[in-house]
Amino acid sequence: MAASELYTKRARVWIPDAEEVWKSAELTKDYKDGDTALQLILEDVTSIEHKLDPKTKNLPHLRNPDILVGENDLTALSYLHEPAVLHNLKVRFMDSKLIYTYCGIVLVAINPYETLPIYGTDIISAYSGQNMGDMDPHIFAVAEEAYKQMARDERNQSIIVSGESGAGKTVSAKYAMRYFATVSGSASETNVEEKVLASNPIMEAIGNAKTTRNDNSSRFGKYIEIGFDNRYRIIGAHMRTYLLEKSRVVFQVNFKRCLFSLSGSANDFLYTRQGRSPVIDGVDDTKELCITRKAFTLLGINDSYQMGLFQVLAAILHLGNVDIKERDSDSCIIPPNNRHLTAFCELVGVTYQDMSQWLCHRKLKTATETYVKTLSRLQATNSRDALSKHIYAKLFNWIVEHVNKALITNIKQHSFIGVLDIYGFETFEINSFEQFCINYANEKLQQQFNMHVFKLEQEEYMKEQIPWTLIDFYDNQPCINLIEAKMGILDLLDEECKMPKGSDDSWAQKLYNTHLKTCNLFEKPRMSNRAFIIQHFADKVEYQCDGFLEKNKDTVNEEQINVLKASKFDLLVELFHDEEKAISPTGQVPGTGGRTRLSIKPDKSRDKSSKEHKKTVGCQFRNSLQMLMETLNATTPHYVRCIKPNDFKMAFSFDPKRAVQQLRACGVLETIRISAAGFPSRWTYQEFFSRYRVLMVQKDVLPDKKLTCKNVLEKLVQDQDKYQFGKTKIFFRAGQVAYLEKLRADKLRVACIRIQKTIRCWLARKKYLRQRSAAITIQRFTRGYQARCLAKFMRRTQAATMIQKYQRMCVERKRYRKKQAAALALQKILRAYQARQKYQTLLRESKSVIIQRHVRGWLARCWYKRCLVSIVYLQCCIRRMRARRELKKLKIEARSVEHFKKLNRGMENKIMQLQRKIDEQHKDNRLMSDKLNSLETSYTTESERMRAELTRLRGAEEDAKNKGNQVSSLQEELERLRKELSTTQQEKKNIEDWTQMVSELKEQNGLLKTEKNDLNRLIQEQSQQMNEKMVRAIAQETQQLETDLNEERSRYQNLLTEHLRLEEKYDDLKEEMVRNTLRGSKPGHRRRDSTHSSNESEYTYNSEYTDLEEGSRAVEDVTRGIDTSLTLKLQKRLTELEQEKQSLRNELENKDEQFQRARDNVEFKKARGAELEYESLKRQELESENKKLKHDLAAMRKSLLGDAATGAGAPGSPAYKVLLDQLNSSCEELEVRKEEVLILRSQLVSQKEAMHHKETMTEPSVYADDVSKLKDTDEIKQAYVGLKDTNRSAAPDFHKLNEDGELWLVNQGLKETVRLLEHQLQTQRRTHDSEVETLRGELQNVKEENNRQQQLLAQNLQLPPEARIEASLQHEITRLTNENLVLHSSFPLTAFSQPASNFLQDLMEQLEKQDRTIRKLKKKWITTGQTEGQTSPGQMVDEPIHPVNIPRREKDFQGMLEYKKEDELKLVKNLILELKPRGVAVNLIPGLPAYILFMCLRHADYVNDDQKVRTLLTSTINSIKKILKKRGDDVETVSFWLANTCRFLHCLKQYSGDEAFMKHNTSRQNEHCLSNFDLAEYRQVISDLAIQIYQQLIKCMENILWPMIVSGMLEHETIQGVSGVKPTGLRKRTSSIADEGTYTLDSIIRQLNAFHSTMCQHGTDPELIKQVVKQQFYIIGAVTLNNLLLRKDMCSWSKGMQIRYNVSQLEEWLRDKGLMVCGAKETLEPLIQAAQLLQVKKKTDEDAEAICSMCQGLTTAQIVKVLNLYTPVNEFEERVSVAFIRTIQTRLRDRCESPQLLMDTKMIYPVTFPFSPSSLALETIQIPSSLNLAFLTRV
């Protein structure tokens, strides 16, 4: 195809880039031939010009279409080149988080540096049995392919895991081995698969190291062969190791990570602190040590050997710390008492002097003599390190050897699968001998890989009959020849090692001289003479020659080895004596005295072993590599290439440069190149037709698809060399599929544009017409509305004007009238008010003048009187005060005259002056007395006048009094009015207050009502919320309880399943042991193993062989050939059986001792013989009396029937006399029976006391308690007599008791007993009289009762004959029932001895039978009375009355089947073992075997035969188990016996007699209930059996449905044409086009119909059918969803539509069967949500919210997985962006759920068996003759 057709505008290409290796660009201009440059635009919108090489003019690589990006197989890409491969891996790894990708036959695995949940048991189950191309790439798919090819082709397989350090090789190999161990299992009980897996932590612990690129790097190669037997089960394994990098022991850290916990700190030792990083983040060294030790123990290396290993490793660490001091330039010395050397010598058991001597010296041997040479410090240090490496290598080989011993088996190996975990191509800055060997091994592996790929391509072309043309591919044989051929690098290296003075420099010169000019692959560096360069298949590598000779020789000082061989440490001696037989790790540790010291002679040790030891490392590695290649060439290889995405160990970080280097180195690109050289793209004709049907026209489509495809391709692709037609496929050259995809996309794009154009035109016109019509309609309605609004406005305006006029007039008139009336009222009120006010003013003024006049006069008088009195009083006071002052002065003067005389000489003058003053005062007094006299005269006159005035005033006073009385009355009236006013005001105020209070109360009441309403509403809301919460809580609690119950049921049923599996395994082992026993011994009868259940011991079918001892001997013979652990388990089980046997013997001895003690009471038993005979006679008498009563009852009934006259029943009549006699005799008989019962009770009590006499002899207190329980005098007497007899019989043994000192104790016990008996006897005598009185009262009551009964009888005789007969029978039944109750209460069976209890039990059974007989007679009597009562009364008047025997009618069938004991085997054989559901059972009543078995069980219960019941149930259960084991894979058989087992269980419940199960029974069915046995425990056993059958039925159905589910639900296109077929690679997937052998959805529905019809035909309970259907739908949904999550090609929009359609068809099937409510639809909810998730939009945040709310049934891991796997089928779909997926993860972060990705397909819902009673009457069941059960008899 011309380049101009591909390199057009908008075509995308890859251009080289220094940073990203390859960068994407898009053409902006078409390319034309002759152009020297391409015009490109990058993804960041940068325009560039890409220059073409002028010589080659190679155009850049084209990009694949987006639809092909992210494919599972790189060979599916249309353009196969390096950038396409790199980009596809990056998209899958970064965007989809997928670490596995196919590249043809190679699985590319990228290390995610993160733990992913894709290696669980559920993932293993999902990949098991699947084709490699049907699931997404996975290491499990490769392992499954290898396992399947081994079983199918009978050819050994190999899985080659390679890659550089840190790429994940060891982990991939580990997961492959885990897959084999899980899928295949082991052929024995030795857990080989666990041992194989346990070898991994051991090898990692001793062979891995921490490097700069990997924390747990494997520094050795290993090839593990996992052996399988002819049934392809693991039987053992074998491991081979290659090139342990011992230099890591002394120059790298963490060569033994478990040493950290032993040595305390890694920094204490030189060997572990050199790397400066002894700790690994996230690794718990203590935990790793525990895991390693457990692995050692599992592989048979006991604790002593483990400690020995750790001791050797600790010695190596101490040896590395030995400090060697320099003495001079040529010698050195170790200081004495070096701590680390001392520790080393103590640990390895050697002497300090010898080791220190040979660490610093060396022995040289010549032809004539031997001498010792000193070593320099550097040489001694190298010698020390060489010894450390040698010891570690020996230890490594020893561990590998013993791991192989633990994994080996004696079972013949049929085939094997080898897992090769080997180092990948390595190149470092400094490359030495180890890298040279590693790259040499990778050259060999790459050559084998190229040849295998080339061979597969050739086979494919020849198979399809395609013309084969030789494909040129890279052959690295020249490089291999350079290394391993004669005079090659290894040959020259070995030759130089043999030279006495060989050195690295001389070897380098030999290399230059030999290969520099003759081999193009060998080069010499420019700047070095001690290095060389080899052009490997992956890259050029420069190797430094320093150390090559030393590492190739691997020499160790022989004297040091001799010192270690002479060690006292047995393990170390074993390490260095390979030629001797090693001690078994599981054996005993040898004693200390048996060790022999070996003498070693250096000059005579040139034996064969030393010659082998002289082989160089390179020679050994070449030989082992040659053996490996021979092994791989003899197997079918499978390749896993591990890629390291970055050097920083970052999770999901992709470095393109590092990835490209590894892709080139591991051969992936070479595979791509080989594929691209031929026809890489391959399509079947059907797939090509389905995909490119759009490129065809109708006339091109022919009935022959192959011819159609040919015609179309000839038109589309003109160059016929671009494709070839094979037998079944079309082969395309590289790029042709992309060209066809381009044509298809263009065609679809044109079609889409045309469809869009037409649809948009139609939508636009439709929208325009709709808008035009809407506009016209809106205009019409708008204009009409506006006109109506205008008219309405005008009418309203006119009406408003009129209304306003009249309204204003009315308002004005009313206003005028109101004003006029108001003015008149105001004038009237105002004038009246003014007149009243004026009158009140005048009246008030007049009265005020009068009051003022009188008040003023009275006030003046009062004031005058007060003034006068005040003046007089004031004068008197003043005068008295002055007189007192004067008197005081005078007294003072009188007392102090002399003093004053002395003091004051002038006092006399003063006295004279005072005398004169006194005289003057006397004159004044006389004047005053004269004036007083004149005043008295005037006063007298005035007094007269005043008396006259007083008389006048008295008259006026009388008038005033009268006026005053009037005033007081007025004042009182005024006061009263004031009080009334205040009262009125107070009442008014109170009324106002009350009014205000009432209003406030009303307001408060309103508020309270509002608050009340609010509270009521709030309470209602709260109560509603509480109810809702309560309902939700109850619902949640109920759901939780149901969940817990289902979990408990599930656990219980899982335990039952496990128990069944162990039983089957035990039976298989037992049968195998029996077969092995029969091979070497004669057949005989042998007892079965004691571990069998009691059910099996009750009934067996197979003939058994000799006794247990012979069987145990045979078992010992057999176990000699079985594995050790199995022998130990069987020996442990045998020991348990012996212990059980010994315990049984002990119980037997105890029983013998009890029997011996019972024999000591022989005399006592003889004494009881007469009493037992008396009891038997009494029983016979009772039976005769019972017969007599029956006879009398019959006579009474006959007489009653005979008396049909009206007066026949009157007192004195013959019938009356007969009944009276019968009644009297019954009463007497009742009294007699009571007496007999009392006598019998006393006798039984005495017998019991006599039997327990021996125990009570030494326990007087217990005996006293027993005596105190005796209530009757006769009982005490009998006990006392028995006690004396016993004492009398024990007298001869006094001397024996006296020997032991027990005679005194017995005597004291007897005395105490006698005293107690005497006291009890006196007490009983006192109570006897009271009891006699009580009995007399009871006798009187009996007489009264007798009279009452006679009256009742007389009344009954007056009744009509039918009523009389009924009443008499009812009375008789009541009497007999009371007698039975008396007997029941009189005989407590548990209190008597065993013989008496048996007698009473028999008596009770007889009474119960009498009750049943009475009920039957009652029914018969009623029927007879009705028939005979129809005769005329006159026919029987004169007939005599006498007893008549009533003939017995034939019994009805009771729904029971009787069989003989010897017919039980025949019953089980014909009814269970040989019954065919497809044959005889088809025409039977559903559940007929269950009914027959239950009817047989009823008869065994009826006859009270417990042995028969037990054996029948046991044999039934065992037979069902046997038939299920024999035909357990037949759905019809399992369904048939599930239905019958459930029906049998329901019958046991329905007829158990429990009221809960009898509610739906008829009265006839209630009569058929079991009467003697409670079979509740057997019901539980049968329920467990039903659970096992149900689980087996589910497994059978799953085995049938499983192959149909994926094909029918996912792969088949139910809606044709919706899903597009994408291009696929070498790993072809199953076609979605239905072929003849392909399952479709119709196949699933047909199978579901078959299951449903089978269960319905067998009569399975409807509820059980619902549970089965629910489980089936769960399996369908879980398997479909799991495959959807593991298949990237199924996650598309069209596939989601197909799934939803298929689910709708299943729902329609449920609807047709009436099973929509069984919960099956809910089990499909996760699948439905996954299909919806594939179809919804996945862009915006709203879409994310919708997805989170929609996918409630899916876990976060499942949602993210579906989004990551979503793949567009067409270019028009868009991928899900990484940002959207992160948004989903953020929103779902708070979900609490398990991180499990896949659904558990092994989960079985717990089954329940709801009680379903049967309406079928047992007595109506007929047994068909086809069952061959003629020996059964209906009862």
mmCIF file of N, CA and C in Angstrom, residues 1706-1738:
data_model
loop_
_atom_site.group_PDB
_atom_site.id
_atom_site.type_symbol
_atom_site.label_atom_id
_atom_site.label_comp_id
_atom_site.label_asym_id
_atom_site.label_seq_id
_atom_site.Cartn_x
_atom_site.Cartn_y
_atom_site.Cartn_z
ATOM 1 N N LEU A 1706 -34.052 -13.800 32.099
ATOM 2 C CA LEU A 1706 -34.093 -14.615 33.319
ATOM 3 C C LEU A 1706 -35.225 -14.164 34.238
ATOM 4 N N GLU A 1707 -35.435 -12.848 34.343
ATOM 5 C CA GLU A 1707 -36.550 -12.354 35.159
ATOM 6 C C GLU A 1707 -37.892 -12.797 34.571
ATOM 7 N N GLU A 1708 -37.992 -12.821 33.268
ATOM 8 C CA GLU A 1708 -39.214 -13.301 32.637
ATOM 9 C C GLU A 1708 -39.449 -14.776 32.954
ATOM 10 N N TRP A 1709 -38.376 -15.546 33.007
ATOM 11 C CA TRP A 1709 -38.518 -16.955 33.382
ATOM 12 C C TRP A 1709 -39.013 -17.089 34.820
ATOM 13 N N LEU A 1710 -38.481 -16.253 35.704
ATOM 14 C CA LEU A 1710 -38.966 -16.272 37.095
ATOM 15 C C LEU A 1710 -40.434 -15.906 37.164
ATOM 16 N N ARG A 1711 -40.834 -14.927 36.361
ATOM 17 C CA ARG A 1711 -42.218 -14.502 36.371
ATOM 18 C C ARG A 1711 -43.136 -15.611 35.855
ATOM 19 N N ASP A 1712 -42.705 -16.313 34.835
ATOM 20 C CA ASP A 1712 -43.521 -17.412 34.302
ATOM 21 C C ASP A 1712 -43.664 -18.539 35.308
ATOM 22 N N LYS A 1713 -42.631 -18.789 36.096
ATOM 23 C CA LYS A 1713 -42.680 -19.870 37.075
ATOM 24 C C LYS A 1713 -43.257 -19.429 38.416
ATOM 25 N N GLY A 1714 -43.611 -18.162 38.535
ATOM 26 C CA GLY A 1714 -44.157 -17.683 39.803
ATOM 27 C C GLY A 1714 -43.131 -17.634 40.919
ATOM 28 N N LEU A 1715 -41.901 -17.309 40.600
ATOM 29 C CA LEU A 1715 -40.806 -17.337 41.572
ATOM 30 C C LEU A 1715 -40.197 -15.948 41.781
ATOM 31 N N MET A 1716 -40.955 -14.895 41.503
ATOM 32 C CA MET A 1716 -40.395 -13.553 41.627
ATOM 33 C C MET A 1716 -40.134 -13.162 43.081
ATOM 34 N N VAL A 1717 -40.812 -13.802 44.017
ATOM 35 C CA VAL A 1717 -40.665 -13.418 45.424
ATOM 36 C C VAL A 1717 -39.685 -14.324 46.160
ATOM 37 N N CYS A 1718 -38.954 -15.151 45.454
ATOM 38 C CA CYS A 1718 -38.054 -16.092 46.132
ATOM 39 C C CYS A 1718 -36.704 -15.472 46.442
ATOM 40 N N GLY A 1719 -36.447 -14.245 46.031
ATOM 41 C CA GLY A 1719 -35.169 -13.594 46.284
ATOM 42 C C GLY A 1719 -34.134 -13.846 45.224
ATOM 43 N N ALA A 1720 -34.510 -14.551 44.139
ATOM 44 C CA ALA A 1720 -33.529 -14.829 43.081
ATOM 45 C C ALA A 1720 -33.178 -13.564 42.308
ATOM 46 N N LYS A 1721 -34.153 -12.700 42.105
ATOM 47 C CA LYS A 1721 -33.887 -11.467 41.346
ATOM 48 C C LYS A 1721 -32.886 -10.580 42.080
ATOM 49 N N GLU A 1722 -32.965 -10.565 43.415
ATOM 50 C CA GLU A 1722 -32.045 -9.722 44.170
ATOM 51 C C GLU A 1722 -30.603 -10.202 44.046
ATOM 52 N N THR A 1723 -30.411 -11.503 43.828
ATOM 53 C CA THR A 1723 -29.036 -12.002 43.680
ATOM 54 C C THR A 1723 -28.391 -11.513 42.395
ATOM 55 N N LEU A 1724 -29.205 -11.123 41.406
ATOM 56 C CA LEU A 1724 -28.668 -10.606 40.147
ATOM 57 C C LEU A 1724 -28.422 -9.096 40.195
ATOM 58 N N GLU A 1725 -28.718 -8.449 41.330
ATOM 59 C CA GLU A 1725 -28.612 -6.999 41.418
ATOM 60 C C GLU A 1725 -27.190 -6.506 41.159
ATOM 61 N N PRO A 1726 -26.122 -7.127 41.723
ATOM 62 C CA PRO A 1726 -24.771 -6.661 41.378
ATOM 63 C C PRO A 1726 -24.470 -6.730 39.886
ATOM 64 N N LEU A 1727 -24.938 -7.773 39.220
ATOM 65 C CA LEU A 1727 -24.709 -7.895 37.774
ATOM 66 C C LEU A 1727 -25.476 -6.821 37.017
ATOM 67 N N ILE A 1728 -26.710 -6.554 37.447
ATOM 68 C CA ILE A 1728 -27.510 -5.513 36.791
ATOM 69 C C ILE A 1728 -26.836 -4.152 36.957
ATOM 70 N N GLN A 1729 -26.345 -3.867 38.160
ATOM 71 C CA GLN A 1729 -25.688 -2.581 38.384
ATOM 72 C C GLN A 1729 -24.397 -2.472 37.586
ATOM 73 N N ALA A 1730 -23.665 -3.582 37.438
ATOM 74 C CA ALA A 1730 -22.455 -3.547 36.610
ATOM 75 C C ALA A 1730 -22.809 -3.260 35.154
ATOM 76 N N ALA A 1731 -23.908 -3.857 34.654
ATOM 77 C CA ALA A 1731 -24.335 -3.579 33.277
ATOM 78 C C ALA A 1731 -24.769 -2.127 33.127
ATOM 79 N N GLN A 1732 -25.478 -1.601 34.132
ATOM 80 C CA GLN A 1732 -25.848 -0.192 34.076
ATOM 81 C C GLN A 1732 -24.619 0.713 34.120
ATOM 82 N N LEU A 1733 -23.622 0.308 34.907
ATOM 83 C CA LEU A 1733 -22.392 1.097 34.990
ATOM 84 C C LEU A 1733 -21.690 1.168 33.641
ATOM 85 N N LEU A 1734 -21.799 0.104 32.853
ATOM 86 C CA LEU A 1734 -21.185 0.119 31.523
ATOM 87 C C LEU A 1734 -21.919 1.053 30.565
ATOM 88 N N GLN A 1735 -23.180 1.364 30.844
ATOM 89 C CA GLN A 1735 -23.985 2.126 29.897
ATOM 90 C C GLN A 1735 -24.169 3.591 30.268
ATOM 91 N N VAL A 1736 -23.988 3.950 31.530
ATOM 92 C CA VAL A 1736 -24.234 5.335 31.927
ATOM 93 C C VAL A 1736 -23.093 6.230 31.474
ATOM 94 N N LYS A 1737 -23.353 7.546 31.520
ATOM 95 C CA LYS A 1737 -22.315 8.511 31.197
ATOM 96 C C LYS A 1737 -21.265 8.525 32.295
ATOM 97 N N LYS A 1738 -20.044 8.762 31.892
ATOM 98 C CA LYS A 1738 -18.927 8.706 32.847
ATOM 99 C C LYS A 1738 -17.989 9.887 32.574
#
